[in-house]
PDB file of C-alpha atoms in Angstrom:
ATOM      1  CA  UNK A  19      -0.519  34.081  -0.453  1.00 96.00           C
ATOM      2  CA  UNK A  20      -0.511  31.074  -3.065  1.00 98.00           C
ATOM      3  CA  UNK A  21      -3.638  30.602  -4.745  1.00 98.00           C
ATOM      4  CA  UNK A  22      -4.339  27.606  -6.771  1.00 98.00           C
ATOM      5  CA  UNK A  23      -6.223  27.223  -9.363  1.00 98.00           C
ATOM      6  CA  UNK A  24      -7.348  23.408  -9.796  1.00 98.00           C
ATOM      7  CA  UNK A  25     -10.006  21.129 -12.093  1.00 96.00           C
ATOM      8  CA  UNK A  26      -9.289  19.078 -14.980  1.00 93.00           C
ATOM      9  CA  UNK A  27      -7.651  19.653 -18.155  1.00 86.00           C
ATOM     10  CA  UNK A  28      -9.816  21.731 -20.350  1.00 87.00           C
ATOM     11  CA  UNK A  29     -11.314  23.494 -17.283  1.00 91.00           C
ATOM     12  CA  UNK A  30      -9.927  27.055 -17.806  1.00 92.00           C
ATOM     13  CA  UNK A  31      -6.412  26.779 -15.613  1.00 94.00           C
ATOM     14  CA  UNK A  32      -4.420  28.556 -17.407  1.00 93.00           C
ATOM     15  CA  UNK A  33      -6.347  31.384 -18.876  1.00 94.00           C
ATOM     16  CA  UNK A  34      -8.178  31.735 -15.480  1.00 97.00           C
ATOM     17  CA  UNK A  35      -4.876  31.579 -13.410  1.00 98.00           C
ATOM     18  CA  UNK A  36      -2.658  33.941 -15.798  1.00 98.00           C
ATOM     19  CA  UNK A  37      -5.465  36.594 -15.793  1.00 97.00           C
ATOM     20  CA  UNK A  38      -5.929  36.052 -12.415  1.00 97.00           C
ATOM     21  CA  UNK A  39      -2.021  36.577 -11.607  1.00 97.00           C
ATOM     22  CA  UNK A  40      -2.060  39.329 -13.994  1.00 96.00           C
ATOM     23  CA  UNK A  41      -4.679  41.581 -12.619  1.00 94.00           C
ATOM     24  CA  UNK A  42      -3.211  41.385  -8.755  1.00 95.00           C
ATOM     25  CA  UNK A  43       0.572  41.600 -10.370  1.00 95.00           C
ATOM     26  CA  UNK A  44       1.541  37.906  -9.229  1.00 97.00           C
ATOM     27  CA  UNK A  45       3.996  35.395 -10.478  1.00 97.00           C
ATOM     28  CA  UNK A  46       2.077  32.673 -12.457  1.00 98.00           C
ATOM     29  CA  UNK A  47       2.819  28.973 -12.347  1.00 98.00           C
ATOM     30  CA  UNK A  48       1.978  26.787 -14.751  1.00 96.00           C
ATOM     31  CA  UNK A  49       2.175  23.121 -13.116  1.00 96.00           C
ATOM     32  CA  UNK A  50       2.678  21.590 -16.776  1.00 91.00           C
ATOM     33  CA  UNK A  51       5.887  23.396 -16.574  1.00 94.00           C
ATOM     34  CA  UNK A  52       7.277  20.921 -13.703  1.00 97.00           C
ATOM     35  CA  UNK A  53       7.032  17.353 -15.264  1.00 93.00           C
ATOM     36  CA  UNK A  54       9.579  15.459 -15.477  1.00 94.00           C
ATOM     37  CA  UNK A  55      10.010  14.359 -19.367  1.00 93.00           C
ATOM     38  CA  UNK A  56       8.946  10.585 -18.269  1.00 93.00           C
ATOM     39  CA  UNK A  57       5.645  11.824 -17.392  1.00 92.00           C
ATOM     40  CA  UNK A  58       4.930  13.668 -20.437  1.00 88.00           C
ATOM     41  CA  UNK A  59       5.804  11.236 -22.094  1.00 89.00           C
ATOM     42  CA  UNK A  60       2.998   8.768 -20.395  1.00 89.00           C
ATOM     43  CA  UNK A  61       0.802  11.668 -21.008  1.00 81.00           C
ATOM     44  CA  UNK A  62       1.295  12.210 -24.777  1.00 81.00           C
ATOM     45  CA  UNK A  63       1.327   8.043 -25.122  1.00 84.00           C
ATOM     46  CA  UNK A  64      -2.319   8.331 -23.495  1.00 80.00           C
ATOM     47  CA  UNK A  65      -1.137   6.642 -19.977  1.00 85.00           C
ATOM     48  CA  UNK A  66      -2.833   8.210 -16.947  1.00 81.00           C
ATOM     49  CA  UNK A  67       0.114   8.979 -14.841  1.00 84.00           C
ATOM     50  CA  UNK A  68      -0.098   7.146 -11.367  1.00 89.00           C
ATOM     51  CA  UNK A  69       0.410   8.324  -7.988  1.00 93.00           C
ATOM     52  CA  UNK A  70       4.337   7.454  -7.510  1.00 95.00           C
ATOM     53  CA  UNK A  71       4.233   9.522 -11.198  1.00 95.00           C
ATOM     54  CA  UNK A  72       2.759  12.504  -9.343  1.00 93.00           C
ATOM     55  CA  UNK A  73       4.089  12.758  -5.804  1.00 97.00           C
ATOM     56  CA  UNK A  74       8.144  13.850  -6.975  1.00 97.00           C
ATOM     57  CA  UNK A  75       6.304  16.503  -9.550  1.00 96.00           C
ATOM     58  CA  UNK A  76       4.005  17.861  -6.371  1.00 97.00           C
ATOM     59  CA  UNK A  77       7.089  17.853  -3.760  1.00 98.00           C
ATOM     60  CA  UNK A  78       9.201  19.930  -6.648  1.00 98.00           C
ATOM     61  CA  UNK A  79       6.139  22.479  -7.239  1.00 98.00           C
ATOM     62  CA  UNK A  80       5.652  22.397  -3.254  1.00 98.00           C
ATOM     63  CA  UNK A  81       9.648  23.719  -2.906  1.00 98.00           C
ATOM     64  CA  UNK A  82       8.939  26.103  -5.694  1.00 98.00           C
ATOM     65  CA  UNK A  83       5.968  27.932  -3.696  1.00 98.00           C
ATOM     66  CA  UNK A  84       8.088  27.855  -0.686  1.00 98.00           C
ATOM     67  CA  UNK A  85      10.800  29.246  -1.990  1.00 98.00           C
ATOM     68  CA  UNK A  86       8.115  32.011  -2.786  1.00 97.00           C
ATOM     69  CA  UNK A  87       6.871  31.867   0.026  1.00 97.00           C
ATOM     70  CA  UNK A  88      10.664  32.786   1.542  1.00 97.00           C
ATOM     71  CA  UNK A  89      10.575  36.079  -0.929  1.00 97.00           C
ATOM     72  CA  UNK A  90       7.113  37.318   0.625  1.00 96.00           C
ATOM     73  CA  UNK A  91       5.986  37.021  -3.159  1.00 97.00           C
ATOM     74  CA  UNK A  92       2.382  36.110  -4.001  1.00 97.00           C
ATOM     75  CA  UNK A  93       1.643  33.455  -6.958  1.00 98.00           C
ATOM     76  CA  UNK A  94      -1.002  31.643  -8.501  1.00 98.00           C
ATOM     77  CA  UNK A  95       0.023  28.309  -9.500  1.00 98.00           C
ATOM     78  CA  UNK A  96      -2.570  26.309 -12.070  1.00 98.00           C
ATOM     79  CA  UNK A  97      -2.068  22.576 -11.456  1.00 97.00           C
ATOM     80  CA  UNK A  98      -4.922  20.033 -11.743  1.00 93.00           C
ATOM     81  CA  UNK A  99      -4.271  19.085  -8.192  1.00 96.00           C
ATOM     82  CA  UNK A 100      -7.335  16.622  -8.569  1.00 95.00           C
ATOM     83  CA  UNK A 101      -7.421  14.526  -4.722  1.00 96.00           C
ATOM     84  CA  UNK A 102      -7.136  16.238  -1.265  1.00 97.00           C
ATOM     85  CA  UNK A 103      -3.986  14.133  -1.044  1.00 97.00           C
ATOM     86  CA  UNK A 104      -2.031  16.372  -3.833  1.00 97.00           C
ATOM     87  CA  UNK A 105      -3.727  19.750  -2.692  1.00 98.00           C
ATOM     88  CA  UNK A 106      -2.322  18.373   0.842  1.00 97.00           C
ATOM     89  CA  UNK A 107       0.877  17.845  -0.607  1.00 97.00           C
ATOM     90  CA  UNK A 108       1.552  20.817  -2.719  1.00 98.00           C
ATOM     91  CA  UNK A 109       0.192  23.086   0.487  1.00 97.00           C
ATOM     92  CA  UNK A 110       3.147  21.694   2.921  1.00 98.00           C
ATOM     93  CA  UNK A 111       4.582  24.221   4.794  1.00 98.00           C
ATOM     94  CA  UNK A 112       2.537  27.297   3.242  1.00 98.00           C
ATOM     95  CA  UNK A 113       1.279  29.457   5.245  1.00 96.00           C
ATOM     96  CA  UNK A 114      -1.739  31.465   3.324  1.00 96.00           C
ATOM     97  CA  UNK A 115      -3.156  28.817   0.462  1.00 97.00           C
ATOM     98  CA  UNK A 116      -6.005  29.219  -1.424  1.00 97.00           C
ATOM     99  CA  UNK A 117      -8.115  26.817  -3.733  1.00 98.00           C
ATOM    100  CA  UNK A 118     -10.395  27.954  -6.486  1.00 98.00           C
ATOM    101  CA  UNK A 119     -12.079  24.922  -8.064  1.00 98.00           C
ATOM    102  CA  UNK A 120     -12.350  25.164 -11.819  1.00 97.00           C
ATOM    103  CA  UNK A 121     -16.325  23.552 -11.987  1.00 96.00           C
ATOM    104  CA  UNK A 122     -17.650  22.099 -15.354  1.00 94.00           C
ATOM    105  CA  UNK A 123     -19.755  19.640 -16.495  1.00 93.00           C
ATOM    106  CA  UNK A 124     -18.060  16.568 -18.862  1.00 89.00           C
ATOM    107  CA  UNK A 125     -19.801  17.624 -22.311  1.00 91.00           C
ATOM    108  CA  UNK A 126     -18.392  21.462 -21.947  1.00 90.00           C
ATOM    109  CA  UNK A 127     -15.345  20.429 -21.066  1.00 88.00           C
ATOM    110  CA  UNK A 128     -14.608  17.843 -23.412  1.00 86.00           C
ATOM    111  CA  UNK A 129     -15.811  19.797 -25.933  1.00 87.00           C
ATOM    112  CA  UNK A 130     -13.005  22.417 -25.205  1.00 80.00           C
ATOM    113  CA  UNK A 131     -10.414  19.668 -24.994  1.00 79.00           C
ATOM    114  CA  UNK A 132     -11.110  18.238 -28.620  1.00 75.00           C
ATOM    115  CA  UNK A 133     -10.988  21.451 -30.116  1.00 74.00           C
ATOM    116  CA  UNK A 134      -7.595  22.566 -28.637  1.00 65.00           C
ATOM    117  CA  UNK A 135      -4.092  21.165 -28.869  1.00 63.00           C
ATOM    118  CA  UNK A 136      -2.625  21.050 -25.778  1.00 54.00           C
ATOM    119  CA  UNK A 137       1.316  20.242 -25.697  1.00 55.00           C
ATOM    120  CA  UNK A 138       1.380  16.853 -24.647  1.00 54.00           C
ATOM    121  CA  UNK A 139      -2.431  15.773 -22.862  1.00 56.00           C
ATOM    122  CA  UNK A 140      -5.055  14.226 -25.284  1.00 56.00           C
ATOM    123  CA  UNK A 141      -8.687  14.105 -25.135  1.00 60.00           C
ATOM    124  CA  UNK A 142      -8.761  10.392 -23.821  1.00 67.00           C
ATOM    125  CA  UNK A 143      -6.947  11.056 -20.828  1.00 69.00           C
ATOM    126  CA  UNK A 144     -10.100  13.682 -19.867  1.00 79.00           C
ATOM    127  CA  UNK A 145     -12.401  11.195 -18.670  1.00 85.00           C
ATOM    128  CA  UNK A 146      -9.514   9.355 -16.312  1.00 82.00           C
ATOM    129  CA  UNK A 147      -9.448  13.161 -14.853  1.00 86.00           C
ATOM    130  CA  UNK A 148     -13.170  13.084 -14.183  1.00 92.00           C
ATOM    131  CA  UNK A 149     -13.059  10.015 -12.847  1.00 90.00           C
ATOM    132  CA  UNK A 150      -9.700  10.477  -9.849  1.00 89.00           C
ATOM    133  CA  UNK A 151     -11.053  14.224  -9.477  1.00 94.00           C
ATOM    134  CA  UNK A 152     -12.212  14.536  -5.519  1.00 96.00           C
ATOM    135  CA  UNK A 153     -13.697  18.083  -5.448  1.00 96.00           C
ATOM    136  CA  UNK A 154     -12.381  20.297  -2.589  1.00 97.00           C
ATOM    137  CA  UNK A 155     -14.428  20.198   0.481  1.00 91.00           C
ATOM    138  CA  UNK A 156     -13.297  23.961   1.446  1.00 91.00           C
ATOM    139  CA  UNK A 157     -12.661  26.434  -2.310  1.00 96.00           C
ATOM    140  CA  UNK A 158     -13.963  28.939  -4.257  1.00 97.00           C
ATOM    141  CA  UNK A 159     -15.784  27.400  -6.646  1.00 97.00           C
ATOM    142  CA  UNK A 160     -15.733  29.324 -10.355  1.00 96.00           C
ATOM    143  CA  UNK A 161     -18.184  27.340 -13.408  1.00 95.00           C
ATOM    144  CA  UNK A 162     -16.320  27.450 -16.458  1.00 94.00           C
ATOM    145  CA  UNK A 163     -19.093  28.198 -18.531  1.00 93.00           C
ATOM    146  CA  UNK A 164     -19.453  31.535 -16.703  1.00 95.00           C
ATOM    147  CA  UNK A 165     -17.454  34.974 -18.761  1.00 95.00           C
ATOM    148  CA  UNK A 166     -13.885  34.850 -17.697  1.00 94.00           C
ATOM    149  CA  UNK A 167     -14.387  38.515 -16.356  1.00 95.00           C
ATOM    150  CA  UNK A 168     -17.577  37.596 -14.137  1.00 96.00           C
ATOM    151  CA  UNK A 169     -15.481  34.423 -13.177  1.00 95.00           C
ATOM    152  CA  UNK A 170     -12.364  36.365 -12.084  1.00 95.00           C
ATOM    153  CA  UNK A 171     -14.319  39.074 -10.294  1.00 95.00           C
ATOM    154  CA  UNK A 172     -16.132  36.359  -8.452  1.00 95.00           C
ATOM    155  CA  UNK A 173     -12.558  35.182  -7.578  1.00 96.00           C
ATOM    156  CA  UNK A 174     -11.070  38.324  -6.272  1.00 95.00           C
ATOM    157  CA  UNK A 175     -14.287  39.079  -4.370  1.00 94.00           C
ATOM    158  CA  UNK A 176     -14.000  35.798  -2.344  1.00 94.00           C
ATOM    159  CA  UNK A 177     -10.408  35.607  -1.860  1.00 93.00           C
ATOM    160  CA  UNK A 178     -11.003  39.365  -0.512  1.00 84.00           C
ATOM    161  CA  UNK A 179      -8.698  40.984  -3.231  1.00 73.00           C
ATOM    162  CA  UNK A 180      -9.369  43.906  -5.221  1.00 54.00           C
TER     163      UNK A 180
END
């Protein structure tokens, strides 16, 4: 199974995702992890990266999780994965795929981003996120200002793990 976790930057990804790949002894993949250095650099100029940006970056993650897939190994990847159209595209060809949308309201969430330094994505790119984000029709949904323990329970309940 492949389970990603998805919302904007600021939303919890990472520490959701790891903890989550942790307690059911998964690989974790952190999207970030798979841009090309072009991209980053857009990101850490404060250019919103476009969709030609996105779709090689999604097609390499996409081979990754298949390649998974191929081992019989589980992961959780956290990717922002913000329109159908990228969830579509990093699902190709995988059999068992789970979303769990990362929910939050703007003022939380930008409140998290301005006090954190994140490697490369500024504040000012947060409300472009907001703004492209096309919430998942079919997920687990998971507010971020709920405990991280109550949220991952929640999690594991749904996808019917642990």
């Amino acid at each position: 199974m492949i389970v990603l976790v998805m919302g904007v930057s600021g939303s919890g990804k990472t520490t959701i995702g790891e903890a989550l790949a942790a307690a059911l002894g998964w690989t974790y993949l952190d999207a970030d992890d798979f841009h090309p250095k072009a991209n980053v650099e857009k990101m850490a100029a404060g250019i919103p990266l476009q969709d030609a940006d996105r779709w090689p970056w999604l097609d390499k993650i996409n081979r990754k999780l298949l390649q998974l897939q191929k081992q019989k190994h589980s992961a959780v990847i956290g990717c922002s994965a913000l329109k159908q159209a990228y969830r579509t595209r990093l699902r190709r060809g995988i059999a068992e795929f789970k979303v769990v949308y990362l929910r939050g309201e703007y003022k939380l969430i930008e409140k998290r981003v301005k006090s954190r330094k994140h490697r490369y994505m500024p504040a000012s790119l947060l409300k472009s996120q907001f703004d492209t984000l096309e919430p998942p029709r079919r997920a687990i949904v998971a507010n971020v200002s709920a405990p991280i323990p109550q949220s991952l329970q929640k999690i594991k309940k749904l996808l019917r793990i642990g």
